[in-house]
Amino acid sequence: MAWQEPCVAALARVERTDFLSPVCIGEVANVSAEITYTSRHSVEVQVNVMSENILTGAKKVTNKATLWYVPLSLKNVNKVVEVPPIQYARKEQEDEGKKRYEEQKLDRLETKQRNGDVILPVINPDRQTKEPHTVGYSQSSLIHLVGPSDCTLLGFVHGGVTMKLMDEVAGIVAARHCKTNIVTASVDAINFHEKIKKGCVITVSGRMTFTSNKSMEIEVFVDADPFVDEPRERYRAVSAFFTYVSLSKEGKPLPVPQLLTETEDEKRRFEEGKGRYLQTKAKRQAQMQQQAAQQ
Amino acid sequence: MAWQEPCVAALARVERTDFLSPVCIGEVANVSAEITYTSRHSVEVQVNVMSENILTGAKKVTNKATLWYVPLSLKNVNKVVEVPPIQYARKEQEDEGKKRYEEQKLDRLETKQRNGDVILPVINPDRQTKEPHTVGYSQSSLIHLVGPSDCTLLGFVHGGVTMKLMDEVAGIVAARHCKTNIVTASVDAINFHEKIKKGCVITVSGRMTFTSNKSMEIEVFVDADPFVDEPRERYRAVSAFFTYVSLSKEGKPLPVPQLLTETEDEKRRFEEGKGRYLQTKAKRQAQMQQQAAQQ
Amino acid sequence: MAWQEPCVAALARVERTDFLSPVCIGEVANVSAEITYTSRHSVEVQVNVMSENILTGAKKVTNKATLWYVPLSLKNVNKVVEVPPIQYARKEQEDEGKKRYEEQKLDRLETKQRNGDVILPVINPDRQTKEPHTVGYSQSSLIHLVGPSDCTLLGFVHGGVTMKLMDEVAGIVAARHCKTNIVTASVDAINFHEKIKKGCVITVSGRMTFTSNKSMEIEVFVDADPFVDEPRERYRAVSAFFTYVSLSKEGKPLPVPQLLTETEDEKRRFEEGKGRYLQTKAKRQAQMQQQAAQQ
């Protein structure tokens, strides 16, 4: 890529990602990436992760992810640089990319509004006073001071650092709810609404929103407190939904205890979660039918 | 907290800490903290660590610690900022806090003087020429170049980095002495006499000072060499006493071989260590009697 | 050491290193180092690593290494500072040091020329289309963005970070070739031709060059892309040969499948590797005879 001016790519969004199979210790992870669409100010990158057992040579697709980046000027990190267009092999590819671009733009907008609406304090409660399987019983949060080694060259938090902390909190929520081994099944689109600067204290909070028979949906927020050098309020920086499944010691999926909703908000969020669950299920079935038809 | 000007908190002292039970892999550590006293230029923070086994829900107090911080101005790290006073629920709390404040101030002063008195080179000796169970046989040291990822935002070493290295050296001393598994039982007050800057080389040295039937006391020094950008001599930055116990493979406490003292200094330090041991023992017994009386 | 002006030591070269025995988890590594020769602009440092099993007290030499450093001015990292001469115990030591200095200088020059000659793209190929045991089948590469925590105080990559990535890639090449457990037996002289700055993307590539009955030689390149803030081409920063052996599950050496060379370049490199192998073998036999004669 030849940019007009020196820039860095800031992660703006990770599309819904399914974790198809785990990478085991000693395996080699092969990561490949390509640019699949460019808008005037953003770049879509498709990443494929394959795990390879070197001894047997066996390979498995671990996960595929789609990431959106925004190029920022190295001289002025608040300036978004223009992206030089890429060449598409077929006109179709450009059209499909544009469709994906418009969809994610809409979704980002919607999430931003939802973030404005609902800002709930999620503090580690005294779990002793809460009934098991309620939302309050499993909700969890952690705080983290953003240090130099969490940051990119420009002094902003690496997207990967935030995502790891989000997965950690979501995993604790899931394990507290079902008291078994749990594993991340998928991550819904993650939107990075705002950059987080070195020196911020971030609060990562998770609460369960929905359970199906075999899965749990957990909403995770990242809030940043730029308390050190800016006279600025705490702000919502990232938000996402994680889906976990419960596993037996042998690695078999287990039934998940149903989430007990108490307040009106909890009931509403449960219904919204159910909507996302049914939508994803329908989409997956449509894909499977399409694939079956193509074979 | 609303400070008058932007500042960071520099760790000045960690009070004596007992390690009551270990945190196991897979457990969730719950850390909570509150400000319990403020003087004009320092803040006392009480930290509680609980470990939670998510699968069983069982919780245990892992350790409690009291830390003293000094706020430094972000614009001038050599300037100590004034601390806005906190509100106490009862007058009694303020009085007790003041007592703790005066006590630690005295102890810091005393340690500083002791540091001035005794500066001993602790170099890894040729253990082959030393008799087992002598001070020289187990004494150990390591050096570490303070890099960017060891530091806070202002470029000074994190207290936690220093404490980890101190525990590492003390653990090697203890294991070399008794040739069994060992575990940290307590850490005596750690005083951070001076800040350590990025680019310093630090030498962490440990030597055994005292053994009881079931425990070993190890003195640990941290000396800093600001060799890169300052025309300054090596200085004593941190010092503390660590207490270790020896464990069998089943995790049961084992008798500890007695420390063989050879020089006058070693004999004097052994007696001083015995004094600290008996004092701590008496204090603990008094606490237990008090607790028994309250029940 | 009293330098005329504040400086840092940049790693310029690591001489051939044999790994004599592994350091196991829980063992203490004792590292000692001394300056053994100084030229006007470089310093030779001998490092010895011993592993100590604390419980049994047993010690083993793990490896010995010779490193060459060049002191750079802290005020201007492009300026090499003059090295104050050291005192030698015997005139002989100085002469031997000078001989080592001249030899490494020649070897550095030779490697630099070879680097200029051969710049091959080593991209992860589709292994499915390659025959097992060919060069193309096992060749591997990884990319890494040099972040703040990879760097020294002056913002250049730590030699140790580069060496770890090189060992990682070489290990993957070796494991892909023989599909067994593998272990590093030795690293040929590593030359650090040029510094790598924070913000570079480095590509670490490895390809097998030679196999004997029991060992594999892998050539590893590190290329740096200073794409962020310099209008400069990708350049070869480091190169080295690693030797691996194949191990059974019980840790016994296994025969290594012979490398299949396809192109003229591969055949030439195989012969060059054979030359290095025979030279090292002859040197080791001469040393053993010398040692036997001295006893």
JSON list of C-alpha atoms in Angstrom, two decimals, chain A residues 20-21 23 28-32 47-52 60-65:
[
{"chain": "A", "resi": 20, "resn": "LEU", "atom": "CA", "xyz": [-14.67, -22.96, 15.06]},
{"chain": "A", "resi": 21, "resn": "SER", "atom": "CA", "xyz": [-11.97, -24.95, 16.81]},
{"chain": "A", "resi": 23, "resn": "VAL", "atom": "CA", "xyz": [-5.60, -23.82, 18.79]},
{"chain": "A", "resi": 28, "resn": "VAL", "atom": "CA", "xyz": [1.45, -23.46, 14.69]},
{"chain": "A", "resi": 29, "resn": "ALA", "atom": "CA", "xyz": [-1.12, -20.77, 13.97]},
{"chain": "A", "resi": 30, "resn": "ASN", "atom": "CA", "xyz": [-1.06, -19.61, 10.35]},
{"chain": "A", "resi": 31, "resn": "VAL", "atom": "CA", "xyz": [-2.55, -16.15, 10.01]},
{"chain": "A", "resi": 32, "resn": "SER", "atom": "CA", "xyz": [-3.21, -14.67, 6.58]},
{"chain": "A", "resi": 47, "resn": "VAL", "atom": "CA", "xyz": [-8.18, -12.51, 8.36]},
{"chain": "A", "resi": 48, "resn": "ASN", "atom": "CA", "xyz": [-7.99, -16.31, 8.32]},
{"chain": "A", "resi": 49, "resn": "VAL", "atom": "CA", "xyz": [-6.48, -18.30, 11.16]},
{"chain": "A", "resi": 50, "resn": "MET", "atom": "CA", "xyz": [-5.53, -21.93, 10.55]},
{"chain": "A", "resi": 51, "resn": "SER", "atom": "CA", "xyz": [-4.01, -24.15, 13.20]},
{"chain": "A", "resi": 52, "resn": "GLU", "atom": "CA", "xyz": [-1.46, -26.71, 12.05]},
{"chain": "A", "resi": 60, "resn": "LYS", "atom": "CA", "xyz": [-7.96, -26.86, 10.74]},
{"chain": "A", "resi": 61, "resn": "VAL", "atom": "CA", "xyz": [-9.65, -23.50, 10.21]},
{"chain": "A", "resi": 62, "resn": "THR", "atom": "CA", "xyz": [-9.68, -21.93, 13.65]},
{"chain": "A", "resi": 63, "resn": "ASN", "atom": "CA", "xyz": [-11.50, -18.75, 12.85]},
{"chain": "A", "resi": 64, "resn": "LYS", "atom": "CA", "xyz": [-12.16, -16.17, 10.19]},
{"chain": "A", "resi": 65, "resn": "ALA", "atom": "CA", "xyz": [-12.59, -12.55, 11.03]}
]
